[in-house]
Coordinates of C-alpha atoms in Angstrom, one line a residue:
Chain A
M64 CA 4.5 13.9 -4.3
A65 CA 6.4 11.7 -6.6
F66 CA 5.1 8.8 -4.5
L67 CA 1.5 9.9 -5.0
Q68 CA 2.2 10.0 -8.8
L69 CA 3.5 6.5 -8.6
L70 CA 0.6 5.4 -6.5
R71 CA -1.9 6.6 -9.1
E72 CA -0.3 4.2 -11.7
S73 CA 0.0 1.4 -9.2
P74 CA -1.9 -2.0 -9.4
I75 CA -4.8 -2.5 -7.1
S76 CA -2.9 -4.9 -4.9
A77 CA -0.3 -2.2 -4.0
R78 CA -3.0 0.3 -3.2
I79 CA -4.6 -2.2 -0.8
G80 CA -1.2 -2.8 0.7
V81 CA -0.6 0.9 1.2
A82 CA -4.0 1.3 2.8
M83 CA -3.3 -1.6 5.2
I84 CA 0.0 -0.1 6.3
L85 CA -1.5 3.4 6.7
F86 CA -4.3 1.9 8.8
N87 CA -1.7 0.3 11.1
I88 CA 0.4 3.5 11.4
L89 CA -2.6 5.6 12.2
A90 CA -3.8 3.1 14.7
S91 CA -0.5 3.1 16.5
I92 CA -0.1 6.9 16.5
F93 CA -3.6 7.6 17.8
A94 CA -3.9 4.6 20.1
P95 CA -4.3 6.7 23.3
L96 CA -7.0 8.8 21.6
V97 CA -9.1 6.0 20.0
A98 CA -8.6 3.3 22.5
P99 CA -11.7 3.0 24.7
Y100 CA -9.8 2.1 27.9
G101 CA -6.3 2.3 29.3
E102 CA -3.4 0.0 28.2
T103 CA -3.4 -2.1 31.4
E104 CA -6.9 -1.2 32.8
I105 CA -9.0 -4.2 33.9
V106 CA -12.5 -3.6 32.6
G107 CA -14.4 -6.9 32.8
D108 CA -14.5 -10.6 33.2
V109 CA -11.8 -13.0 32.0
W110 CA -12.3 -13.8 28.3
A111 CA -15.6 -12.0 28.1
P112 CA -17.3 -12.5 24.7
M113 CA -17.6 -9.6 22.2
S114 CA -20.1 -7.0 23.4
A115 CA -21.0 -3.3 23.0
A116 CA -18.7 -2.4 25.8
N117 CA -15.8 -4.6 24.6
W118 CA -16.0 -4.9 20.9
L119 CA -13.5 -7.7 20.6
G120 CA -14.0 -9.2 24.1
T121 CA -11.5 -9.2 26.9
D122 CA -8.2 -11.0 27.5
Q123 CA -6.9 -13.4 30.1
V124 CA -7.1 -10.9 33.0
G125 CA -10.1 -9.0 31.8
R126 CA -8.5 -6.2 29.8
D127 CA -10.2 -4.8 26.7
M128 CA -8.9 -6.6 23.6
L129 CA -9.4 -3.7 21.2
T130 CA -7.4 -1.4 23.5
R131 CA -4.6 -3.9 23.9
L132 CA -4.5 -4.4 20.1
L133 CA -4.2 -0.6 19.5
Y134 CA -1.4 -0.2 22.1
G135 CA 0.1 -3.4 20.8
A136 CA 0.3 -1.9 17.3
R137 CA 2.2 1.0 18.8
N138 CA 4.8 -1.1 20.7
T139 CA 5.3 -3.9 18.2
I140 CA 5.6 -1.6 15.1
A141 CA 7.8 1.0 16.8
I142 CA 10.2 -1.6 18.1
A143 CA 10.3 -3.5 14.8
F144 CA 10.8 -0.2 12.9
A145 CA 13.7 0.9 15.2
T146 CA 15.3 -2.5 14.8
T147 CA 15.1 -2.5 11.0
L148 CA 16.5 1.1 10.8
L149 CA 19.4 0.1 13.0
S150 CA 20.1 -3.1 11.1
F151 CA 20.0 -1.1 7.8
S152 CA 22.4 1.6 9.1
V153 CA 24.9 -1.1 10.2
G154 CA 24.5 -3.3 7.2
I155 CA 24.7 -0.6 4.6
V156 CA 27.7 1.1 6.2
F157 CA 29.7 -2.1 6.4
G158 CA 28.4 -3.4 3.0
F159 CA 29.5 -0.2 1.2
L160 CA 32.8 -0.1 3.1
A161 CA 33.5 -3.7 2.0
A162 CA 32.6 -2.9 -1.6
T163 CA 34.6 0.4 -1.9
L164 CA 37.7 -0.6 0.2
K165 CA 37.8 -4.3 -1.0
G166 CA 40.9 -6.2 0.0
W167 CA 41.3 -7.5 3.6
V168 CA 38.4 -5.3 4.9
D169 CA 36.0 -7.1 2.5
Q170 CA 37.5 -10.5 3.3
V171 CA 37.2 -10.1 7.1
L172 CA 33.7 -8.6 7.1
S173 CA 32.4 -11.2 4.6
R174 CA 33.8 -14.2 6.5
V175 CA 32.3 -12.9 9.8
V176 CA 29.0 -12.5 8.1
D177 CA 29.2 -16.0 6.5
I178 CA 29.7 -17.5 10.0
M179 CA 26.8 -15.6 11.5
M180 CA 24.6 -16.7 8.6
A181 CA 25.6 -20.3 9.1
F182 CA 23.6 -20.3 12.3
P183 CA 19.8 -20.4 12.6
T184 CA 18.8 -16.9 13.6
L185 CA 16.2 -17.9 16.1
V186 CA 18.6 -20.2 18.0
F187 CA 21.4 -17.5 17.8
A188 CA 19.0 -14.9 19.3
L189 CA 17.8 -17.2 22.0
M190 CA 21.4 -18.0 23.0
V191 CA 22.4 -14.4 23.2
L192 CA 19.3 -13.4 25.1
S193 CA 19.9 -16.1 27.6
V194 CA 23.3 -14.5 28.4
V195 CA 22.4 -10.8 28.2
G196 CA 18.9 -11.1 29.5
T197 CA 15.7 -9.7 27.9
S198 CA 15.0 -6.0 27.8
I199 CA 13.8 -3.8 24.9
P200 CA 17.2 -2.2 24.2
T201 CA 19.0 -5.6 24.1
L202 CA 16.2 -7.1 22.0
I203 CA 16.6 -4.3 19.4
L204 CA 20.4 -4.6 19.4
V205 CA 20.6 -8.4 19.1
I206 CA 18.0 -8.6 16.4
A207 CA 19.4 -5.6 14.5
L208 CA 22.9 -7.2 14.6
L209 CA 21.7 -10.6 13.4
D210 CA 19.6 -9.0 10.7
S211 CA 22.3 -6.6 9.4
T212 CA 24.1 -9.7 8.0
R213 CA 21.4 -10.0 5.3
V214 CA 21.5 -6.2 4.6
Y215 CA 25.3 -6.4 4.4
R216 CA 25.1 -9.1 1.7
L217 CA 22.7 -7.1 -0.4
S218 CA 24.3 -3.7 0.0
R219 CA 27.7 -5.1 -0.7
A220 CA 26.5 -6.8 -3.9
V221 CA 24.6 -3.7 -5.1
A222 CA 27.6 -1.4 -4.2
M223 CA 30.0 -3.7 -6.1
D224 CA 28.0 -3.1 -9.3
I225 CA 27.8 0.7 -8.8
E226 CA 31.4 1.1 -7.7
V227 CA 32.8 0.1 -11.1
M228 CA 30.8 2.8 -12.9
E229 CA 32.5 5.8 -14.5
F230 CA 31.0 8.5 -12.2
V231 CA 32.4 6.8 -9.1
E232 CA 35.8 6.5 -10.8
A233 CA 35.5 10.2 -11.7
A234 CA 34.7 11.2 -8.1
R235 CA 37.5 9.1 -6.9
L236 CA 40.0 10.8 -9.3
R237 CA 38.7 14.1 -8.1
G238 CA 40.0 13.0 -4.7
E239 CA 36.7 12.6 -2.9
R240 CA 36.9 10.8 0.4
I241 CA 35.4 7.4 1.0
W242 CA 32.5 8.6 3.1
W243 CA 31.6 11.1 0.4
L244 CA 31.7 8.4 -2.3
M245 CA 29.4 6.2 -0.2
R246 CA 27.0 9.0 0.7
H247 CA 26.8 10.9 -2.6
E248 CA 27.7 8.4 -5.3
I249 CA 26.7 4.9 -4.2
L250 CA 23.8 5.4 -1.8
P251 CA 21.4 7.3 -4.2
N252 CA 22.0 4.7 -6.9
A253 CA 21.5 1.8 -4.5
M254 CA 18.2 3.1 -3.2
P255 CA 15.6 1.1 -5.2
P256 CA 16.7 -2.4 -4.2
L257 CA 17.4 -1.3 -0.6
V258 CA 14.0 0.2 -0.2
A259 CA 12.3 -3.0 -1.3
E260 CA 14.6 -5.0 1.0
F261 CA 13.7 -2.6 3.8
G262 CA 10.0 -3.8 3.5
L263 CA 11.0 -7.5 3.5
R264 CA 13.4 -7.1 6.4
F265 CA 10.8 -5.1 8.4
C266 CA 8.3 -8.1 7.9
F267 CA 11.0 -10.5 9.0
V268 CA 12.0 -8.5 12.1
F269 CA 8.4 -7.9 13.0
L270 CA 7.6 -11.7 12.8
F271 CA 10.8 -12.5 14.6
I272 CA 10.0 -10.2 17.5
A273 CA 6.4 -11.6 17.6
A274 CA 7.9 -15.1 17.7
L275 CA 10.3 -14.2 20.5
S276 CA 7.5 -12.5 22.5
F277 CA 5.4 -15.5 21.9
L278 CA 8.2 -17.7 23.4
G279 CA 8.1 -15.3 26.4
L280 CA 11.6 -13.9 25.6
G281 CA 10.7 -10.8 23.8
I282 CA 8.7 -7.8 25.0
Q283 CA 7.7 -8.4 28.6
P284 CA 4.3 -7.9 30.2
P285 CA 2.3 -5.8 31.0
T286 CA 3.4 -4.0 27.9
A287 CA 0.9 -4.8 25.2
D288 CA 2.5 -6.5 22.2
W289 CA 0.9 -8.8 19.6
G290 CA 3.2 -11.7 20.0
S291 CA 2.9 -11.9 23.8
M292 CA -0.8 -11.4 23.5
V293 CA -1.1 -14.5 21.5
R294 CA 1.0 -16.4 24.1
E295 CA -0.9 -15.1 27.1
N296 CA -4.3 -15.9 25.6
A297 CA -3.3 -19.2 24.0
G298 CA -5.0 -21.3 26.7
A299 CA -8.4 -19.9 25.7
I300 CA -8.4 -21.8 22.4
T301 CA -8.8 -25.2 24.1
F302 CA -12.1 -23.8 25.6
G303 CA -13.3 -22.8 22.1
I304 CA -12.6 -19.1 22.7
F305 CA -10.8 -17.5 19.8
V306 CA -9.3 -14.3 21.4
P307 CA -5.7 -15.3 20.6
L308 CA -6.6 -15.2 16.9
W309 CA -7.1 -11.4 17.1
P310 CA -3.5 -10.4 17.7
A311 CA -2.3 -13.2 15.5
A312 CA -4.5 -11.9 12.7
A313 CA -3.2 -8.3 13.3
I314 CA 0.3 -9.6 12.8
A315 CA -0.7 -11.3 9.6
F316 CA -2.6 -8.2 8.4
L317 CA 0.4 -5.9 8.6
T318 CA 2.8 -8.5 7.1
I319 CA 0.5 -9.0 4.1
G320 CA 0.1 -5.2 3.6
V321 CA 3.9 -4.7 3.6
N322 CA 4.4 -7.7 1.3
L323 CA 1.9 -6.4 -1.2
V324 CA 3.7 -3.0 -1.4
V325 CA 7.1 -4.7 -1.5
D326 CA 6.0 -6.9 -4.5
W327 CA 5.1 -3.8 -6.4
F328 CA 8.4 -2.1 -5.5
L329 CA 10.4 -5.1 -6.6
H330 CA 8.4 -5.1 -9.8
L331 CA 9.1 -1.4 -10.3
A332 CA 12.8 -1.8 -9.5
S333 CA 13.2 -4.8 -11.8
G334 CA 11.9 -2.7 -14.7
L335 CA 9.8 -5.6 -16.0
K336 CA 6.8 -4.5 -18.1
D337 CA 5.4 -7.8 -19.4
Y338 CA 3.3 -8.7 -16.4
E339 CA 0.3 -6.6 -15.4
Chain B
M214 CA 42.1 -36.1 -7.9
S215 CA 39.1 -35.0 -9.9
P216 CA 38.1 -31.3 -9.5
L217 CA 34.6 -32.5 -8.3
I218 CA 36.1 -34.2 -5.2
T219 CA 38.4 -31.3 -4.5
L220 CA 35.3 -29.0 -4.6
V221 CA 33.4 -31.3 -2.2
L222 CA 36.3 -31.7 0.2
K223 CA 36.7 -27.9 0.3
R224 CA 33.1 -27.5 1.3
V225 CA 33.4 -30.1 4.0
G226 CA 36.5 -28.4 5.3
L227 CA 34.6 -25.1 5.3
G228 CA 31.7 -26.7 7.2
V229 CA 34.0 -28.1 9.9
L230 CA 35.8 -24.7 10.2
T231 CA 32.4 -23.0 10.6
L232 CA 31.4 -25.4 13.3
W233 CA 34.6 -24.8 15.2
V234 CA 34.2 -21.1 15.0
I235 CA 30.7 -21.4 16.2
S236 CA 31.8 -23.5 19.2
V237 CA 34.4 -20.8 20.1
L238 CA 31.7 -18.1 19.7
I239 CA 29.3 -20.0 21.9
F240 CA 32.0 -20.4 24.5
V241 CA 33.3 -16.8 24.3
G242 CA 29.7 -15.4 24.3
V243 CA 29.3 -16.6 27.9
E244 CA 32.8 -15.2 28.8
L245 CA 31.9 -11.8 27.7
L246 CA 29.1 -11.5 30.2
P247 CA 29.3 -8.3 32.0
G248 CA 30.1 -8.9 35.6
D249 CA 30.4 -12.4 37.1
L250 CA 28.2 -15.1 35.7
A251 CA 27.8 -16.7 39.1
E252 CA 26.6 -13.6 40.8
E253 CA 24.5 -12.6 37.8
I254 CA 22.6 -15.9 37.9
L255 CA 22.5 -16.7 41.6
G256 CA 21.4 -13.1 42.5
Q257 CA 22.8 -10.7 45.0
N258 CA 21.7 -12.6 48.0
A259 CA 23.8 -15.7 47.3
T260 CA 26.2 -16.7 50.0
P261 CA 29.9 -16.9 49.1
E262 CA 29.8 -20.7 49.5
T263 CA 27.1 -21.1 46.9
V264 CA 28.9 -18.8 44.5
A265 CA 32.1 -20.8 45.0
A266 CA 30.3 -24.1 44.4
F267 CA 28.7 -22.6 41.3
R268 CA 32.0 -21.4 40.0
R269 CA 33.5 -24.9 40.5
E270 CA 30.6 -26.5 38.8
L271 CA 31.0 -24.3 35.7
K272 CA 34.8 -24.6 36.0
L273 CA 34.9 -20.8 36.3
D274 CA 38.0 -21.1 38.5
L275 CA 40.1 -22.3 35.5
P276 CA 41.6 -19.9 32.9
P277 CA 39.4 -19.5 29.8
H278 CA 41.5 -21.5 27.3
A279 CA 41.7 -24.5 29.7
R280 CA 38.0 -24.3 30.2
Y281 CA 37.4 -24.2 26.5
L282 CA 39.6 -27.3 25.9
A283 CA 37.9 -29.1 28.8
W284 CA 34.5 -28.3 27.3
L285 CA 35.4 -29.3 23.8
G286 CA 37.1 -32.5 25.1
G287 CA 33.9 -33.3 26.9
L288 CA 31.8 -32.7 23.8
T289 CA 33.9 -35.1 21.7
E290 CA 33.4 -37.8 24.4
G291 CA 29.6 -37.2 24.5
D292 CA 29.9 -35.6 28.0
L293 CA 28.0 -32.3 27.8
G294 CA 28.3 -31.4 31.5
N295 CA 25.4 -31.1 33.9
S296 CA 22.3 -28.9 33.9
L297 CA 22.3 -26.1 36.4
A298 CA 18.6 -26.3 37.0
N299 CA 18.4 -30.0 38.1
G300 CA 21.9 -31.3 38.0
R301 CA 21.2 -34.1 35.6
P302 CA 23.7 -34.8 32.8
I303 CA 22.8 -32.8 29.7
A304 CA 23.5 -35.7 27.4
E305 CA 20.7 -37.6 29.0
L306 CA 18.3 -34.6 28.7
I307 CA 19.1 -34.0 25.1
G308 CA 19.4 -37.5 23.7
W309 CA 15.7 -38.4 23.7
R310 CA 14.6 -34.9 22.8
F311 CA 16.9 -34.7 19.8
A312 CA 15.5 -37.9 18.5
N313 CA 12.0 -36.5 18.9
T314 CA 12.9 -33.3 17.1
L315 CA 14.4 -35.3 14.2
F316 CA 11.3 -37.5 14.2
L317 CA 9.0 -34.5 13.8
A318 CA 11.2 -32.9 11.2
A319 CA 11.6 -36.1 9.2
S320 CA 7.8 -36.8 9.2
T321 CA 7.2 -33.3 8.0
A322 CA 9.8 -33.7 5.3
V323 CA 8.3 -36.9 4.0
V324 CA 4.9 -35.1 3.5
A325 CA 6.2 -31.6 2.5
V326 CA 8.9 -32.3 0.0
P327 CA 6.9 -34.3 -2.7
I328 CA 4.0 -31.9 -2.4
S329 CA 6.0 -28.7 -2.8
I330 CA 8.1 -30.0 -5.7
F331 CA 5.0 -31.2 -7.5
L332 CA 3.1 -28.0 -7.0
G333 CA 6.2 -25.9 -7.8
I334 CA 6.7 -27.7 -11.1
L335 CA 3.1 -27.4 -12.0
A336 CA 3.0 -23.7 -11.1
A337 CA 6.2 -23.1 -13.2
L338 CA 4.8 -25.0 -16.2
Y339 CA 1.5 -23.2 -16.2
R340 CA 2.8 -19.9 -15.0
N341 CA 0.6 -16.8 -14.9
S342 CA -2.5 -19.1 -15.3
L343 CA -5.3 -19.0 -12.8
F344 CA -3.9 -22.1 -11.0
D345 CA -0.5 -20.4 -10.6
R346 CA -2.1 -17.2 -9.2
L347 CA -4.2 -19.1 -6.7
I348 CA -1.2 -21.0 -5.5
S349 CA 0.9 -17.8 -5.3
M350 CA -1.8 -16.1 -3.3
A351 CA -2.2 -19.1 -0.9
T352 CA 1.5 -19.4 -0.3
L353 CA 2.1 -15.7 0.1
S354 CA -0.6 -15.6 2.8
T355 CA 0.9 -18.6 4.6
I356 CA 4.3 -16.9 4.6
S357 CA 2.8 -13.8 6.1
F358 CA 1.3 -15.7 9.0
P359 CA 3.4 -16.3 12.0
D360 CA 4.0 -20.0 12.6
F361 CA 2.1 -20.0 15.8
F362 CA -0.9 -18.4 14.1
V363 CA -1.1 -21.3 11.7
A364 CA -0.8 -23.7 14.6
Y365 CA -3.6 -22.1 16.6
I366 CA -5.9 -22.0 13.6
L367 CA -5.3 -25.7 13.1
I368 CA -6.0 -26.3 16.8
A369 CA -9.2 -24.3 16.7
L370 CA -10.4 -26.1 13.6
L371 CA -9.2 -29.7 13.8
S372 CA -8.9 -30.1 17.6
V373 CA -11.5 -27.9 19.2
Q374 CA -14.2 -27.8 16.6
L375 CA -13.9 -31.2 14.9
L376 CA -12.2 -33.1 17.8
L377 CA -10.1 -35.0 15.2
F378 CA -6.6 -34.7 16.7
P379 CA -5.0 -33.9 20.1
S380 CA -3.9 -30.3 20.6
V381 CA -1.1 -31.4 22.9
S382 CA 1.5 -33.7 21.3
N383 CA 2.9 -35.3 24.4
I384 CA 4.7 -38.4 23.2
N385 CA 6.7 -40.8 25.4
P386 CA 9.0 -43.7 24.6
Q387 CA 6.4 -46.4 25.4
M388 CA 4.1 -45.3 22.6
S389 CA 4.0 -47.3 19.3
L390 CA 5.0 -45.7 16.1
L391 CA 1.3 -45.3 15.0
E392 CA 0.3 -43.6 18.3
K393 CA 3.3 -41.3 17.9
L394 CA 2.3 -40.4 14.4
Y395 CA -1.2 -39.7 15.5
A396 CA 0.0 -37.5 18.3
I397 CA 2.1 -35.3 15.9
V398 CA -0.4 -34.8 13.2
L399 CA -1.1 -31.2 14.0
P400 CA 2.5 -30.0 14.6
C401 CA 3.5 -31.9 11.4
L402 CA 0.7 -30.2 9.5
T403 CA 1.6 -26.8 10.7
L404 CA 5.2 -27.2 9.7
T405 CA 4.2 -28.7 6.4
L406 CA 2.0 -25.7 5.6
V407 CA 4.8 -23.2 6.4
V408 CA 7.6 -25.2 4.6
V409 CA 5.5 -26.0 1.5
A410 CA 4.9 -22.3 1.0
H411 CA 8.6 -21.5 1.0
M412 CA 9.7 -24.6 -0.8
M413 CA 7.1 -24.3 -3.5
R414 CA 7.9 -20.7 -4.3
Q415 CA 11.6 -21.4 -4.5
T416 CA 11.0 -24.5 -6.7
R417 CA 8.8 -22.5 -9.0
A418 CA 11.4 -19.7 -9.3
A419 CA 14.2 -22.3 -10.0
I420 CA 12.2 -24.0 -12.7
I421 CA 11.2 -20.8 -14.4
N422 CA 14.8 -19.7 -14.3
I423 CA 15.7 -22.9 -16.2
L424 CA 12.8 -22.8 -18.6
S425 CA 13.8 -19.3 -19.7
S426 CA 17.4 -20.2 -20.5
P427 CA 18.5 -20.2 -24.1
F428 CA 19.2 -24.0 -24.3
I429 CA 15.5 -24.7 -23.6
E430 CA 14.4 -22.3 -26.2
M431 CA 16.8 -24.0 -28.6
A432 CA 15.3 -27.4 -27.8
H433 CA 11.8 -26.0 -28.5
L434 CA 13.0 -24.5 -31.7
K435 CA 14.5 -27.8 -32.8
G436 CA 10.9 -29.0 -32.7
L437 CA 11.3 -31.4 -29.8
R438 CA 8.1 -32.5 -28.0
R439 CA 7.3 -30.6 -24.9
A440 CA 7.5 -33.7 -22.7
R441 CA 11.0 -34.5 -24.0
V442 CA 12.1 -30.9 -23.4
V443 CA 11.0 -31.0 -19.8
V444 CA 12.3 -34.5 -19.0
R445 CA 15.6 -34.6 -21.0
H446 CA 16.6 -30.9 -21.1
A447 CA 15.0 -29.0 -18.2
F448 CA 14.9 -31.7 -15.5
P449 CA 18.7 -32.5 -15.2
N450 CA 19.5 -28.9 -14.9
A451 CA 16.7 -28.1 -12.5
L452 CA 17.7 -30.9 -10.2
S453 CA 20.6 -29.0 -8.6
P454 CA 18.6 -25.9 -7.6
V455 CA 15.7 -28.0 -6.5
I456 CA 17.9 -30.2 -4.3
N457 CA 19.4 -27.0 -2.9
V458 CA 15.9 -25.7 -2.1
V459 CA 14.9 -28.9 -0.4
A460 CA 18.0 -29.0 1.8
L461 CA 17.8 -25.3 2.7
N462 CA 14.2 -25.8 3.8
L463 CA 15.1 -28.8 5.8
A464 CA 17.7 -26.7 7.6
Y465 CA 15.0 -24.1 8.1
L466 CA 12.7 -26.8 9.5
V467 CA 15.3 -27.6 12.2
A468 CA 15.0 -24.1 13.6
G469 CA 11.3 -23.7 12.7
V470 CA 10.5 -26.6 15.1
V471 CA 11.3 -24.4 18.1
I472 CA 8.0 -22.5 18.0
V473 CA 5.8 -25.4 16.9
E474 CA 7.2 -27.5 19.7
V475 CA 6.3 -24.9 22.2
V476 CA 2.8 -24.5 20.9
F477 CA 2.1 -28.2 21.0
A478 CA 4.1 -28.9 24.2
Y479 CA 6.2 -31.4 22.2
P480 CA 9.1 -32.8 24.1
G481 CA 11.9 -31.8 21.7
M482 CA 15.1 -29.8 21.5
G483 CA 13.3 -26.5 20.8
Q484 CA 11.2 -26.8 23.9
L485 CA 14.3 -27.6 25.9
L486 CA 16.2 -24.6 24.5
V487 CA 13.4 -22.2 25.2
D488 CA 12.9 -23.6 28.8
S489 CA 16.7 -23.4 29.5
V490 CA 16.9 -19.8 28.1
T491 CA 14.0 -18.8 30.5
K492 CA 15.8 -20.5 33.4
R493 CA 19.2 -19.2 32.2
D494 CA 20.5 -22.7 32.4
I495 CA 23.6 -21.7 30.5
P496 CA 25.3 -25.1 30.0
V497 CA 22.1 -26.6 28.5
V498 CA 21.7 -23.5 26.3
Q499 CA 25.3 -23.9 25.1
A500 CA 25.0 -27.6 24.4
S501 CA 21.6 -27.4 22.6
G502 CA 22.7 -24.3 20.6
L503 CA 25.7 -26.2 19.4
I504 CA 23.6 -29.2 18.4
F505 CA 21.2 -27.0 16.5
A506 CA 24.1 -25.3 14.8
A507 CA 25.7 -28.6 13.9
T508 CA 22.5 -29.9 12.4
Y509 CA 22.0 -26.7 10.5
V510 CA 25.5 -26.6 9.2
T511 CA 25.4 -30.2 8.2
L512 CA 22.2 -29.8 6.2
N513 CA 23.5 -26.7 4.5
L514 CA 26.7 -28.7 3.7
L515 CA 24.7 -31.6 2.2
A516 CA 22.8 -29.0 0.1
D517 CA 26.0 -27.7 -1.3
V518 CA 27.5 -31.2 -1.9
F519 CA 24.4 -32.6 -3.5
S520 CA 23.9 -29.6 -5.7
I521 CA 27.6 -29.8 -6.9
I522 CA 27.2 -33.5 -7.6
S523 CA 23.9 -33.1 -9.5
N524 CA 24.9 -30.1 -11.5
P525 CA 25.8 -31.2 -15.0
R526 CA 27.9 -28.1 -15.6
L527 CA 30.0 -28.6 -12.5
R528 CA 30.4 -32.3 -13.1
A529 CA 31.9 -31.9 -16.5
P530 CA 35.6 -31.0 -16.7
R531 CA 36.2 -27.5 -17.8

């Protein structure tokens, strides 16, 4: 309810963003109900133009584009969301540990993260996938691990600031254990920046999976997913058929929605009032 | 020794150390493979002879540390081993492609860097004006688009509709510089759009950061003219963050080329890496990954060094 209250005072851009995200979530939850055809059902010619039967035309083997987009929303968003959650759990736990324990724990973790960040993420992911092979669980694990380095940096920095406050000191003197400190003292106070970062990381992960699928190394066919849909239909563009632009536009649509909301959150969290 | 040189040397040392750790990681990564690499790659039906030959080829019969030293020794002599897919020396495969990738990245940098610095400074000077908002909107939407989306829109517009540029950038060593430049117009434009968006936003933020510092306000209050404040007071201090932004984005460019190369079938390192990953040609993946990492680390190092050298506060003795 507090969220609705906030939303009432929010700028128009944030409301549009929320609407864009809701639209995507609804589409992915109700995909089997709204989609006119089955996920892998072949319903017409290859790259048929838009018509009453296929609102957005068909893809490279004659599957309905709208249906594929709806199912694609489901797979792409669910995988990106699971990955972001995992990367946050790992990043936050290690970040908070480093900030509360300090000393060699902090040193070791931070140097490992430095080295991982000194490497282009896409190249790192490609190399790991070449060794472990591509499947949805490995994809989620690899990307979550790579992404948790960024979360680690942020949560460590935020926790460092909170850790020196009196109430943490008081809890510590009370003899609370480290997990309790992290869970009840630091986490609630670190929420605002972490929530905003969650949106940003989600966009990044989402684009990253789309890029990997586009390279043919992410989610594998015949599962519908926006990145691989662009890849599979890419050839159409040289014939002047614009079907690959639909999934690509869907990716952009969701990313813009999340970014609009994140901008508003960052603005709220920063406490700036001077800018309307 | 001056503290500046010590600082720079420290960074260089750190860069070399990072590279070394990465080389170990790349090597150990393959070691950690569950099961046997040979059987994993050749499949269950491989005869014992093929498996044995494969193991010899990858030197899997040696103990790990000896293999690592042999690999590292080969690297320093420019011998990267042979590709599993076609048996050709990897150095031969990579040499030309690496030059192509650098050519694409450099052409993009020549176009993108001046544009983004110029736009970033303008947006910072006239912040919250209509111009600034338009630019923010445009860059935000470019950032939200996946690289390949930008690439396909450009192909649809400039190649399919207007027939201006080729949609496949297949270059070869026989082409003249002009022909090559014509062939890479679209990939270069795609990368420029993506990089300008990032670079411009970061430049704007860096400049605004400087303009809001107390010494700039002081200069204004002293009654100096606006131009003098910008050129004499703000610019020298903004140089360091801007150089940092440029170098970081060039590093980003090196990895960003992967997708663009695949879209435009450009014969570069990115294309090679993706192909080798698909074929699970591990030695090529190792070698090209290491080259990407080395380029990336070097550019980040240059960013650090240049921003130390150009920062008036770090240059002055404490």
